[in-house]
Structure formats: C-alpha cells, structure tokens
C-alpha cells in the first residue's frame, strides 16, 4: 500500500507507468454489519499521468480509500507538501491554483460517488442489503436505487445528483414517467424500483 485508509496522505503520488488501484472498504456500514465475506471494493484504476492523495495532503484529512500497486511495472513519484508549495508559488498564478484546487475537490467527490454507485449496484444484485448500513448511508443508497436500474460501468451520475441535492436540501423530479424525490421527506416510486421487501 502506498496510501492507507484512515491516514492522512503525506505526499501526492504521480503514476509514471503501470497501474495502481484505489480500494475502499464499504462506506457507512453499521457497527454490527457484515459484508458477506467481501470487505473491500476497487473504485478506480489509476494509470500513467494520474495523481492520487492531493486533497488529503492539502487538507490534512484522513483518506477514506487506500492506494495499492496493481502491476509489476508500476512506477510512482511522491511529491510532498513543501515541494508542491514551492512549485505552485513560483510557477502558478493564484487563479490557476484556485482552479486546480476546485478540480481536485471535484475529483474526490466523483470518486466518492463511484463508491456509492458500487454499493448501490451490489445491493441491486443482492450481494449487499440496505440494513447493513447506517441510517444516513441507507437514505443515500435508497435514493440512488429509487432512480431506477443501475449500470455496472462508469461513474454513476445519479449518485452525484443525489449527493448534491441532499446536501443542498433541494428536490429533483424525473422527466420520465413516475416522479422521484431527492433530498426531501417524500419518496415516490419510479419505474424499475423494487417495492415489497425492496428499497421503499
């Protein structure tokens, strides 16, 4: 492991060649829950040119994922906070730095949405159940599942939509037949959502 979940990153890792994997335990599990023998999920393959750990390092915030080397040919470069500060102060105008920090935060949000999407997909497949999760995570997953069947590939836009709407306290209504409510108290069924014994 280059980065470990629960610890703040001391460096930004730049993938030079090969591949590394961002791996996380299930998010928001209740204390007495079990994960049917599966304790982690792979969120993303980081390839050459990608960076990992920058938000944790800048904010001194514990990571919620780990970075694991996934190929024998993997080569990475570590850049610590002081080196990054020296570089940005000399070569990066404030407005460019501000845009870079915004992109870093957005990338972390999309990665978290990928984790939510993965968990929702596993629930849809019957490999996890909602009752394994804390009330807050259960509500989030339930809202994602109510939007309809979840695809197995790509970053799930619906997870981002739900997270943003719940954070703002706004409601989003589907244009498709059957209304959906996100972030509010009312929850209306939509086509593709399970009913009895399911997500409602």
Short mmCIF file of C-alpha atoms in Angstrom, two decimals:
data_model
loop_
_atom_site.label_atom_id
_atom_site.label_comp_id
_atom_site.label_asym_id
_atom_site.label_seq_id
_atom_site.Cartn_x
_atom_site.Cartn_y
_atom_site.Cartn_z
CA UNK A 1 0.00 0.00 0.00
CA UNK A 2 1.25 3.44 -0.94
CA UNK A 3 -1.63 5.17 0.83
CA UNK A 4 -3.66 3.67 3.65
CA UNK A 5 -7.29 4.30 4.51
CA UNK A 6 -7.71 6.25 7.76
CA UNK A 7 -4.35 8.04 7.49
CA UNK A 8 -3.64 11.47 6.02
CA UNK A 9 -1.51 11.42 2.89
CA UNK A 10 1.96 12.91 3.33
CA UNK A 11 2.53 13.07 -0.43
CA UNK A 12 0.85 13.38 -3.77
CA UNK A 13 1.57 10.26 -5.81
CA UNK A 14 2.01 10.67 -9.55
CA UNK A 15 1.63 7.45 -11.54
CA UNK A 16 4.52 7.37 -14.04
CA UNK A 17 3.85 3.93 -15.52
CA UNK A 18 1.89 0.79 -14.84
CA UNK A 19 -1.26 0.80 -12.77
CA UNK A 20 -2.37 1.33 -9.18
CA UNK A 21 -5.80 0.70 -7.68
CA UNK A 22 -7.82 2.89 -5.35
CA UNK A 23 -9.51 0.50 -2.93
CA UNK A 24 -12.05 1.16 -0.19
CA UNK A 25 -13.99 -0.68 2.45
CA UNK A 26 -17.75 -0.35 2.20
CA UNK A 27 -18.85 3.13 3.23
CA UNK A 28 -21.28 3.69 6.08
CA UNK A 29 -21.60 0.14 7.38
CA UNK A 30 -23.36 -0.19 10.73
CA UNK A 31 -21.10 -1.48 13.54
CA UNK A 32 -22.70 -4.92 13.65
CA UNK A 33 -22.92 -5.38 9.88
CA UNK A 34 -21.04 -7.97 7.86
CA UNK A 35 -20.22 -7.76 4.17
CA UNK A 36 -20.88 -11.36 3.24
CA UNK A 37 -17.16 -12.10 3.29
CA UNK A 38 -16.23 -9.23 0.92
CA UNK A 39 -14.54 -6.44 2.83
CA UNK A 40 -13.34 -4.08 0.10
CA UNK A 41 -14.14 -2.79 -3.36
CA UNK A 42 -11.92 -1.47 -6.15
CA UNK A 43 -13.04 2.04 -7.08
CA UNK A 44 -10.65 3.13 -9.79
CA UNK A 45 -7.54 2.10 -11.68
CA UNK A 46 -5.04 4.95 -11.63
CA UNK A 47 -2.87 4.92 -14.74
CA UNK A 48 0.13 6.85 -16.05
CA UNK A 49 -0.29 10.61 -15.69
CA UNK A 50 -2.85 10.45 -12.88
CA UNK A 51 -2.35 11.79 -9.37
CA UNK A 52 -3.69 10.46 -6.06
CA UNK A 53 -3.80 11.80 -2.49
CA UNK A 54 -3.60 15.53 -3.13
CA UNK A 55 -6.79 16.57 -1.30
CA UNK A 56 -5.88 14.51 1.79
CA UNK A 57 -2.41 16.04 1.86
CA UNK A 58 -3.54 19.64 1.37
CA UNK A 59 -6.37 19.41 3.92
CA UNK A 60 -4.54 17.06 6.35
CA UNK A 61 -7.63 14.88 6.14
CA UNK A 62 -7.63 11.10 6.66
CA UNK A 63 -8.10 9.11 3.48
CA UNK A 64 -11.25 7.05 3.02
CA UNK A 65 -9.52 4.80 0.47
CA UNK A 66 -6.17 3.06 0.02
CA UNK A 67 -3.79 3.19 -2.94
CA UNK A 68 -2.40 -0.21 -3.88
CA UNK A 69 0.16 -1.13 -6.54
CA UNK A 70 -1.60 -3.31 -9.11
CA UNK A 71 1.09 -4.14 -11.67
CA UNK A 72 4.78 -5.15 -11.53
CA UNK A 73 5.65 -2.34 -13.93
CA UNK A 74 4.11 0.37 -11.75
CA UNK A 75 6.35 3.38 -11.08
CA UNK A 76 5.25 6.34 -8.99
CA UNK A 77 6.75 9.67 -7.93
CA UNK A 78 5.95 11.12 -4.50
CA UNK A 79 5.70 14.91 -4.08
CA UNK A 80 5.45 16.23 -0.53
CA UNK A 81 3.52 19.32 0.57
CA UNK A 82 6.54 21.62 0.79
CA UNK A 83 7.70 20.72 -2.71
CA UNK A 84 4.18 21.33 -4.02
CA UNK A 85 4.01 24.71 -2.26
CA UNK A 86 7.38 25.73 -3.68
CA UNK A 87 6.32 24.79 -7.20
CA UNK A 88 2.91 26.49 -7.08
CA UNK A 89 4.28 29.70 -5.51
CA UNK A 90 6.90 30.04 -8.27
CA UNK A 91 5.05 28.82 -11.33
CA UNK A 92 1.31 29.01 -10.73
CA UNK A 93 -0.77 32.22 -10.64
CA UNK A 94 -3.41 32.34 -7.84
CA UNK A 95 -6.32 31.99 -10.27
CA UNK A 96 -4.79 28.87 -11.81
CA UNK A 97 -4.15 27.41 -8.35
CA UNK A 98 -7.77 28.08 -7.40
CA UNK A 99 -9.00 26.21 -10.48
CA UNK A 100 -6.65 23.32 -9.73
CA UNK A 101 -7.94 23.02 -6.15
CA UNK A 102 -11.51 23.06 -7.44
CA UNK A 103 -10.73 20.21 -9.83
CA UNK A 104 -9.07 18.24 -7.03
CA UNK A 105 -12.16 18.59 -4.82
CA UNK A 106 -14.43 17.67 -7.74
CA UNK A 107 -12.36 14.56 -8.46
CA UNK A 108 -12.67 13.42 -4.85
CA UNK A 109 -16.44 13.96 -4.95
CA UNK A 110 -16.74 11.91 -8.12
CA UNK A 111 -14.67 9.14 -6.56
CA UNK A 112 -16.99 9.10 -3.54
CA UNK A 113 -19.96 8.94 -5.92
CA UNK A 114 -18.32 5.92 -7.56
CA UNK A 115 -18.18 4.23 -4.13
CA UNK A 116 -21.88 4.95 -3.57
CA UNK A 117 -22.70 3.70 -7.06
CA UNK A 118 -20.75 0.47 -6.47
CA UNK A 119 -22.55 -0.20 -3.19
CA UNK A 120 -25.94 0.51 -4.77
CA UNK A 121 -25.10 -1.87 -7.63
CA UNK A 122 -24.17 -4.63 -5.15
CA UNK A 123 -27.46 -4.10 -3.33
CA UNK A 124 -29.32 -4.29 -6.64
CA UNK A 125 -27.52 -7.58 -7.37
CA UNK A 126 -28.44 -8.97 -3.94
CA UNK A 127 -24.83 -9.10 -2.70
CA UNK A 128 -25.42 -6.46 -0.02
CA UNK A 129 -28.56 -5.38 1.83
CA UNK A 130 -29.64 -1.92 2.96
CA UNK A 131 -29.99 -2.99 6.58
CA UNK A 132 -26.19 -3.39 6.75
CA UNK A 133 -25.74 0.40 6.60
CA UNK A 134 -26.11 3.32 8.97
CA UNK A 135 -29.32 5.41 8.65
CA UNK A 136 -27.55 8.22 6.77
CA UNK A 137 -25.89 5.92 4.25
CA UNK A 138 -29.07 3.87 3.96
CA UNK A 139 -31.01 7.01 2.99
CA UNK A 140 -28.43 7.95 0.37
CA UNK A 141 -28.33 4.47 -1.16
CA UNK A 142 -32.11 4.24 -1.11
CA UNK A 143 -32.43 7.49 -3.07
CA UNK A 144 -29.94 6.28 -5.68
CA UNK A 145 -31.75 2.95 -6.05
CA UNK A 146 -35.11 4.66 -6.47
CA UNK A 147 -33.88 6.33 -9.66
CA UNK A 148 -34.08 3.00 -11.47
CA UNK A 149 -31.77 0.16 -12.60
CA UNK A 150 -28.06 0.87 -12.13
CA UNK A 151 -25.46 0.16 -14.79
CA UNK A 152 -22.23 -1.65 -13.94
CA UNK A 153 -19.79 0.66 -15.74
CA UNK A 154 -18.76 4.27 -15.49
CA UNK A 155 -19.29 6.88 -12.79
CA UNK A 156 -22.96 6.88 -11.87
CA UNK A 157 -24.32 10.37 -12.46
CA UNK A 158 -27.35 9.65 -10.32
CA UNK A 159 -25.15 9.19 -7.23
CA UNK A 160 -23.65 12.64 -7.75
CA UNK A 161 -27.09 14.08 -8.35
CA UNK A 162 -28.46 12.60 -5.15
CA UNK A 163 -25.46 13.70 -3.08
CA UNK A 164 -25.63 17.27 -4.36
CA UNK A 165 -29.41 17.50 -3.93
CA UNK A 166 -29.30 16.09 -0.40
CA UNK A 167 -26.50 18.50 0.51
CA UNK A 168 -28.49 21.47 -0.78
CA UNK A 169 -31.79 20.22 0.56
CA UNK A 170 -33.36 20.61 -2.88
CA UNK A 171 -35.76 18.31 -4.66
CA UNK A 172 -35.17 16.87 -8.14
CA UNK A 173 -38.02 15.46 -10.20
CA UNK A 174 -37.55 12.97 -13.03
CA UNK A 175 -38.81 13.79 -16.51
CA UNK A 176 -39.53 10.10 -17.03
CA UNK A 177 -42.91 8.56 -16.09
CA UNK A 178 -43.15 8.28 -12.28
CA UNK A 179 -41.85 11.11 -10.11
CA UNK A 180 -38.81 10.82 -7.91
CA UNK A 181 -37.95 12.95 -4.93
CA UNK A 182 -34.38 13.52 -3.85
CA UNK A 183 -33.35 15.09 -0.60
CA UNK A 184 -36.90 15.65 0.65
CA UNK A 185 -39.09 13.76 3.04
CA UNK A 186 -41.46 12.28 0.46
CA UNK A 187 -40.36 9.31 -1.65
CA UNK A 188 -42.45 8.29 -4.65
CA UNK A 189 -41.95 5.06 -6.59
CA UNK A 190 -40.35 5.11 -10.03
CA UNK A 191 -40.25 2.55 -12.76
CA UNK A 192 -37.54 -0.05 -12.01
CA UNK A 193 -37.54 0.44 -8.25
CA UNK A 194 -38.21 -2.55 -6.03
CA UNK A 195 -41.30 -2.47 -3.84
CA UNK A 196 -42.20 -5.16 -1.29
CA UNK A 197 -39.10 -6.14 0.66
CA UNK A 198 -37.02 -3.85 -1.54
CA UNK A 199 -35.86 -0.25 -1.34
CA UNK A 200 -39.02 1.62 -0.34
#
